[in-house]
CSV table of C-alpha atoms in Angstrom, one decimal:
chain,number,residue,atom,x,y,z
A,245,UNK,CA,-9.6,3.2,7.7
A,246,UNK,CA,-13.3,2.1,8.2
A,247,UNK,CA,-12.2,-1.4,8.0
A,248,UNK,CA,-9.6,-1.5,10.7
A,249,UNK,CA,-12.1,1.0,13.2
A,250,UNK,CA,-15.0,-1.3,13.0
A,251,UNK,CA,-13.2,-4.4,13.1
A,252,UNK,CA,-13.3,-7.2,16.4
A,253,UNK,CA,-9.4,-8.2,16.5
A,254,UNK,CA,-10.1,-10.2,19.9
A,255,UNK,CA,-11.1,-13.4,18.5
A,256,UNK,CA,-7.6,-13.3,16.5
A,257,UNK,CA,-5.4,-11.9,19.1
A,258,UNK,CA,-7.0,-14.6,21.4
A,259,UNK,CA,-6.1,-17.2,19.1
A,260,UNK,CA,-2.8,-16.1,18.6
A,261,UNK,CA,-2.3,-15.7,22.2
A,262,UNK,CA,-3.5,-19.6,22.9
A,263,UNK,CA,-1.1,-20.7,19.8
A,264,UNK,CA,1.7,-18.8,21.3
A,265,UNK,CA,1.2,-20.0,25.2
A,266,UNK,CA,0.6,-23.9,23.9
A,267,UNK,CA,3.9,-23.7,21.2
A,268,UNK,CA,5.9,-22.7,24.4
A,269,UNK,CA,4.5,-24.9,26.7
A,270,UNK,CA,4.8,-27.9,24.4
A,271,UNK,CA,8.2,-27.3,23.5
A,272,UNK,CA,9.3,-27.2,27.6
A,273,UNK,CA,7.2,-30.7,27.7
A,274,UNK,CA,7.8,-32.0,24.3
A,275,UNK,CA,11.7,-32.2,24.2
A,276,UNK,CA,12.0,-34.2,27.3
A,277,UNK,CA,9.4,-36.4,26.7
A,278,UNK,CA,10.5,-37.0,23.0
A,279,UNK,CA,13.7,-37.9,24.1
A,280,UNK,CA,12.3,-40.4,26.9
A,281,UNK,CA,10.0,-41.8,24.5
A,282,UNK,CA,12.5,-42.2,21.5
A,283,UNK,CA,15.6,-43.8,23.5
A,284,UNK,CA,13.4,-45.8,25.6
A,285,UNK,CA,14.1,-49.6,25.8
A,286,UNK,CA,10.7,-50.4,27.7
A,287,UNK,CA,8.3,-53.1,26.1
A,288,UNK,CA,5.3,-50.7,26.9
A,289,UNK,CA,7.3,-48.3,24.7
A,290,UNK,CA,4.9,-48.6,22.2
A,291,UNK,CA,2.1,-47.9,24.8
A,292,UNK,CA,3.5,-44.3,25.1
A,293,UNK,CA,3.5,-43.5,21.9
A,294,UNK,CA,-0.3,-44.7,20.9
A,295,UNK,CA,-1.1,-42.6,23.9
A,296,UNK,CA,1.3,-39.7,22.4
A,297,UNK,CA,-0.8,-40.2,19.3
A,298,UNK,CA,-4.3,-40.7,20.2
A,299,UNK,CA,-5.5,-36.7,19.3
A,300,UNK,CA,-3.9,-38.2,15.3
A,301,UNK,CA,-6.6,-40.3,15.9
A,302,UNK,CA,-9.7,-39.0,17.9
A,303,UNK,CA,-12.5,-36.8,16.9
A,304,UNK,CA,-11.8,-33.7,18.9
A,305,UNK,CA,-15.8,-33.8,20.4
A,306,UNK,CA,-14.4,-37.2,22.2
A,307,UNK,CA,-11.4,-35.2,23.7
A,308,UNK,CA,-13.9,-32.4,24.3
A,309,UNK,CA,-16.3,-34.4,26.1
A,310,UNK,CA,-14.0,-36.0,28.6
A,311,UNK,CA,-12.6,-32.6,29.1
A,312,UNK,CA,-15.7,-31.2,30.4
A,313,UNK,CA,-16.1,-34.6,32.3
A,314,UNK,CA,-13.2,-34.3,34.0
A,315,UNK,CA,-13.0,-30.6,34.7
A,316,UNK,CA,-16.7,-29.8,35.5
A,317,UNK,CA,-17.2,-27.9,38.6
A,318,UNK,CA,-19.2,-29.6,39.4
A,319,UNK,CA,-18.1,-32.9,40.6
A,320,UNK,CA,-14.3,-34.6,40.2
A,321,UNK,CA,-11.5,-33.1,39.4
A,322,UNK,CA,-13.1,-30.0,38.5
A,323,UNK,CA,-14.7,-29.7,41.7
A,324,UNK,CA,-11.4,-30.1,43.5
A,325,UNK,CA,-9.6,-27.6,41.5
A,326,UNK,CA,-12.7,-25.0,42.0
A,327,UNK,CA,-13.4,-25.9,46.0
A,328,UNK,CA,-9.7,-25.4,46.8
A,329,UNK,CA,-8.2,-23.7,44.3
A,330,UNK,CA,-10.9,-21.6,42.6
A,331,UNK,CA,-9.9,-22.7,39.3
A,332,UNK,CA,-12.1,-23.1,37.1
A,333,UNK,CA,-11.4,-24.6,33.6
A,334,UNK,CA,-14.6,-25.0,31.7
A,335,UNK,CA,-15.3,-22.2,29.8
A,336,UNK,CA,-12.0,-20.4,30.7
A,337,UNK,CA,-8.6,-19.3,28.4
A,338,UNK,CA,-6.5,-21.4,30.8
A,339,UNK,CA,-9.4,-24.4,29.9
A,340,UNK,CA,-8.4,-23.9,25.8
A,341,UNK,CA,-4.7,-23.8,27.0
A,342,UNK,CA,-4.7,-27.2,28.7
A,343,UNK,CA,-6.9,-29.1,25.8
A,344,UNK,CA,-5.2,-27.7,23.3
A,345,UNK,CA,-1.8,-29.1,25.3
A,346,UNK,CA,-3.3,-32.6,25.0
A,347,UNK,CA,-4.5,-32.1,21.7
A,348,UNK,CA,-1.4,-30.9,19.8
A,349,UNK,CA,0.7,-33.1,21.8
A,350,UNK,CA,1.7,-35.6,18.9
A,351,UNK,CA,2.2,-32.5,16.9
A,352,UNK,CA,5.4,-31.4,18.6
A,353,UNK,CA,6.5,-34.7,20.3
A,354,UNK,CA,6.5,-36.7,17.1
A,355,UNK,CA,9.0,-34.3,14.9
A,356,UNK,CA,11.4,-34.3,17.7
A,357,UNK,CA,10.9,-37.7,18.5
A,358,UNK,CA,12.0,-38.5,14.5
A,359,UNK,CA,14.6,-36.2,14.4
A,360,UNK,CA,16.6,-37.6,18.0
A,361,UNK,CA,16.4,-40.7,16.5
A,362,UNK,CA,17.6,-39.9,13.1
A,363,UNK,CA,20.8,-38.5,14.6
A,364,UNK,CA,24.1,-40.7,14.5
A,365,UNK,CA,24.6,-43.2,17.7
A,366,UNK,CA,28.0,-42.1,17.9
A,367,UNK,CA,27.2,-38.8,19.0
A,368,UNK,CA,25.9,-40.7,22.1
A,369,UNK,CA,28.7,-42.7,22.8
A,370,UNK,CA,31.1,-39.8,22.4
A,371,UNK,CA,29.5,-37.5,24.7
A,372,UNK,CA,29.2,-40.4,27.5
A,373,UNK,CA,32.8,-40.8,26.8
A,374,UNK,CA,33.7,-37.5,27.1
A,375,UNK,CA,31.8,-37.6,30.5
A,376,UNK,CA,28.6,-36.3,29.5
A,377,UNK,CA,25.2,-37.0,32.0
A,378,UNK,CA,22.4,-38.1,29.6
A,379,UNK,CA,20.6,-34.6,30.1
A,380,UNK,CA,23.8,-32.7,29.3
A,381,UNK,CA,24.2,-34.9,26.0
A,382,UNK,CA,20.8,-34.0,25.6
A,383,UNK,CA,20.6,-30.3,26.2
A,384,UNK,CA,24.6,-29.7,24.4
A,385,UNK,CA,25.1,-32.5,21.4
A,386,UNK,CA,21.5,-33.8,20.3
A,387,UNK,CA,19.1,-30.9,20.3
A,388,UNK,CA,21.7,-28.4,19.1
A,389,UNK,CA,21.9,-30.8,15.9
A,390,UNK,CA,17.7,-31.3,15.9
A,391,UNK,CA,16.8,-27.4,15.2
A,392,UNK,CA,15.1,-28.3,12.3
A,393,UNK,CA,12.9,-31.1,13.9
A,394,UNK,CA,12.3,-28.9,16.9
A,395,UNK,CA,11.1,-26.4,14.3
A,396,UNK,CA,9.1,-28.5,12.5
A,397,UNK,CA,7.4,-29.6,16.2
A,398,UNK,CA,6.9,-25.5,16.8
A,399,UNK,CA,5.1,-25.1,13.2
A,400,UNK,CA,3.1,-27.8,13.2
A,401,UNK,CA,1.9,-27.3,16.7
A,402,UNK,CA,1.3,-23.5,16.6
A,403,UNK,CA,-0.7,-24.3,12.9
A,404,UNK,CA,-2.6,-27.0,14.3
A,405,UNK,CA,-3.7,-24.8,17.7
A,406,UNK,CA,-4.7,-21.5,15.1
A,407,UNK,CA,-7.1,-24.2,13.0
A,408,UNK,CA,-8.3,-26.1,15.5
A,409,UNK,CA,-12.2,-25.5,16.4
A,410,UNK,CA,-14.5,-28.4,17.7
A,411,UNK,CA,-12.4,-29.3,20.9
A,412,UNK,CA,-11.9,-25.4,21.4
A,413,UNK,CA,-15.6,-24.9,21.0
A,414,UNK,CA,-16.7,-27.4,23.3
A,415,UNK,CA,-14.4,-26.5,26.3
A,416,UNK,CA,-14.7,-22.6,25.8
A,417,UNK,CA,-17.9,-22.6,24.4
A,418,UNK,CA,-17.1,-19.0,22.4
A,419,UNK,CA,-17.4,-16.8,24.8
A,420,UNK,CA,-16.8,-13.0,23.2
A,421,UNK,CA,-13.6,-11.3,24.9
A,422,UNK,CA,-12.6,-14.5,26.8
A,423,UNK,CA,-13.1,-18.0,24.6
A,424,UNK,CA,-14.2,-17.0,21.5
A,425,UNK,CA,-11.4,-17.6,18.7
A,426,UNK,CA,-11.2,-16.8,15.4
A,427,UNK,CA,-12.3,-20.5,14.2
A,428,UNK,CA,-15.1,-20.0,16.3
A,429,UNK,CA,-16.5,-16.5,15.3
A,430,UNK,CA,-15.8,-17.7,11.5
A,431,UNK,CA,-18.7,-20.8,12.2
A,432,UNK,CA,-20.6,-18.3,14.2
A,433,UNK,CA,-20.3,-15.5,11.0
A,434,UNK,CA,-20.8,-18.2,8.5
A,435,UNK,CA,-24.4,-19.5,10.2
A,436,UNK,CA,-25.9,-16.2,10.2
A,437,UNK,CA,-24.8,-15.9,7.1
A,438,UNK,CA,-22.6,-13.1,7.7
A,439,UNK,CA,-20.3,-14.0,4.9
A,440,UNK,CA,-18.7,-10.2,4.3
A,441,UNK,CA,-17.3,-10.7,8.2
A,442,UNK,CA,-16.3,-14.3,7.9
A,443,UNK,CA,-14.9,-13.9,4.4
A,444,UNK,CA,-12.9,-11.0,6.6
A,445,UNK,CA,-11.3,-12.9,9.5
A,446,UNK,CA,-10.6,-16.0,6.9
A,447,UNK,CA,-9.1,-13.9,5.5
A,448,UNK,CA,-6.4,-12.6,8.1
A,449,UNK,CA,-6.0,-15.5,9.3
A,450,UNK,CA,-4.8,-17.2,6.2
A,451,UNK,CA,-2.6,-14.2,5.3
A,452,UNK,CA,-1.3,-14.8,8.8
A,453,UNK,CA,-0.9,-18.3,9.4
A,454,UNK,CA,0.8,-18.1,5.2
A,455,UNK,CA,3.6,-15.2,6.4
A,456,UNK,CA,4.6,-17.3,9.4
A,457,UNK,CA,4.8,-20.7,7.5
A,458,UNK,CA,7.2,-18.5,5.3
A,459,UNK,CA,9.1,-16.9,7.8
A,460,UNK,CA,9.7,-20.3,10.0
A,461,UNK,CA,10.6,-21.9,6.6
A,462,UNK,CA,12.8,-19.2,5.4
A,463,UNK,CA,14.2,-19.6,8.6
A,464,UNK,CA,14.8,-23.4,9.1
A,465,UNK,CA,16.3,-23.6,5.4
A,466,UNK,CA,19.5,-21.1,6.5
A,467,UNK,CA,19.9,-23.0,9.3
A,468,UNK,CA,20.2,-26.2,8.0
A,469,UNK,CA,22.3,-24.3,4.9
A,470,UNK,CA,24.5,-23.1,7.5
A,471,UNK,CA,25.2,-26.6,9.6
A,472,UNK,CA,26.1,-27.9,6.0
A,473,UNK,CA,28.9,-25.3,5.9
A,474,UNK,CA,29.9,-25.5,9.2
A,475,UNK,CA,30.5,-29.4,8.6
A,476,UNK,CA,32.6,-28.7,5.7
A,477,UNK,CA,30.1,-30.8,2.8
């Protein structure tokens, strides 16, 4: 097919790839940190969550431009990471992976945040009394009985890192083969008024992002069907 011959797939296999790498990296940092945040008895409690929830809130150009503050070669942190670790992540995939870690943040702590603490205090108190460390009442009783809010955190995040272009834009700066995702080529398409090509990978992508939704949904609603059965209602 001419189509499929003379078409760029990078920019989309790039973007899944940084979805897929920042939904599995958020989950290993979300749970934890949901679960410190939503059983936490601290009076600056509220602290961490407004800095949980400050990419709700924040132009992505103000977490872009800090980024490339912070993690310019050539001075600060940057300049640390690339004199002794030749690391450089301006302009690099690992640079997309780690902004869009802060940025989707809220995206998968929040769900599982809501869903731990949604769950019945006396599945706490039986595991303690059965002898149960916090992390293995974690890990065994709570999360088992969260997949659906853990779900929710995986969709949302891996949505919100496909669609996600001005913070992407600034800190890869679309570079073809190695930054340039499919948000990125679409703008790029769309102001040379290539509308056949954008109209294409608009296209894809919304086919894509639509048949996942579906599947995840599918998915979530036989499990929770399933738990209802198992619990005898």
């Amino acid at each position: 097919m001419p189509f499929l011959s003379s078409f760029n797939w990078v920019p989309l296999l790039l973007t899944g790839k940084l979805a897929l790498v920042t939904t599995l990296i958020l989950v290993i940092i979300g749970v934890p940190l949901a679960y410190a945040i939503a059983f936490s008895k601290s009076k600056l409690k509220p602290v961490f969550e407004a800095l949980v929830g400050m990419p709700l809130v924040l132009p992505p150009t103000v977490i872009g431009f800090y980024f490339l503050l912070i993690f310019s070669p050539a001075y600060g942190v940057g300049k640390w990471l690339k004199d002794f670790f030749d690391i450089q992540l301006v302009f690099s995939f690992n640079g997309l992976v780690v902004a869009s870690l802060i940025y989707s943040l809220p995206f998968m702590v929040q769900p599982i945040q809501n869903g731990l603490q949604s769950l019945p205090k006396n599945l706490h108190e039986a595991s303690y009394t059965l002898g149960k460390s916090k992390w293995q009442t974690l890990w065994y009783v709570l999360l088992p009985n969260c997949k659906k809010a853990i779900l929710t955190g995986m969709v949302l995040t891996f949505a919100h890192t496909i669609g996600e272009f001005g913070l992407v834009l600034m800190v890869g700066g679309s570079i073809p083969n190695k930054t340039q995702v499919a948000s990125s080529i679409i703008y790029e398409k769309v102001e040379s008024l290539n509308y056949e090509a954008a109209h294409k990978y608009s296209a894809i992508l919304l086919v894509i992002s639509f048949v996942i939704l579906v599947l995840v949904y599918s998915l979530s609603k036989n499990n929770f069907s399933t738990q209802i059965k198992n619990n005898g209602h």
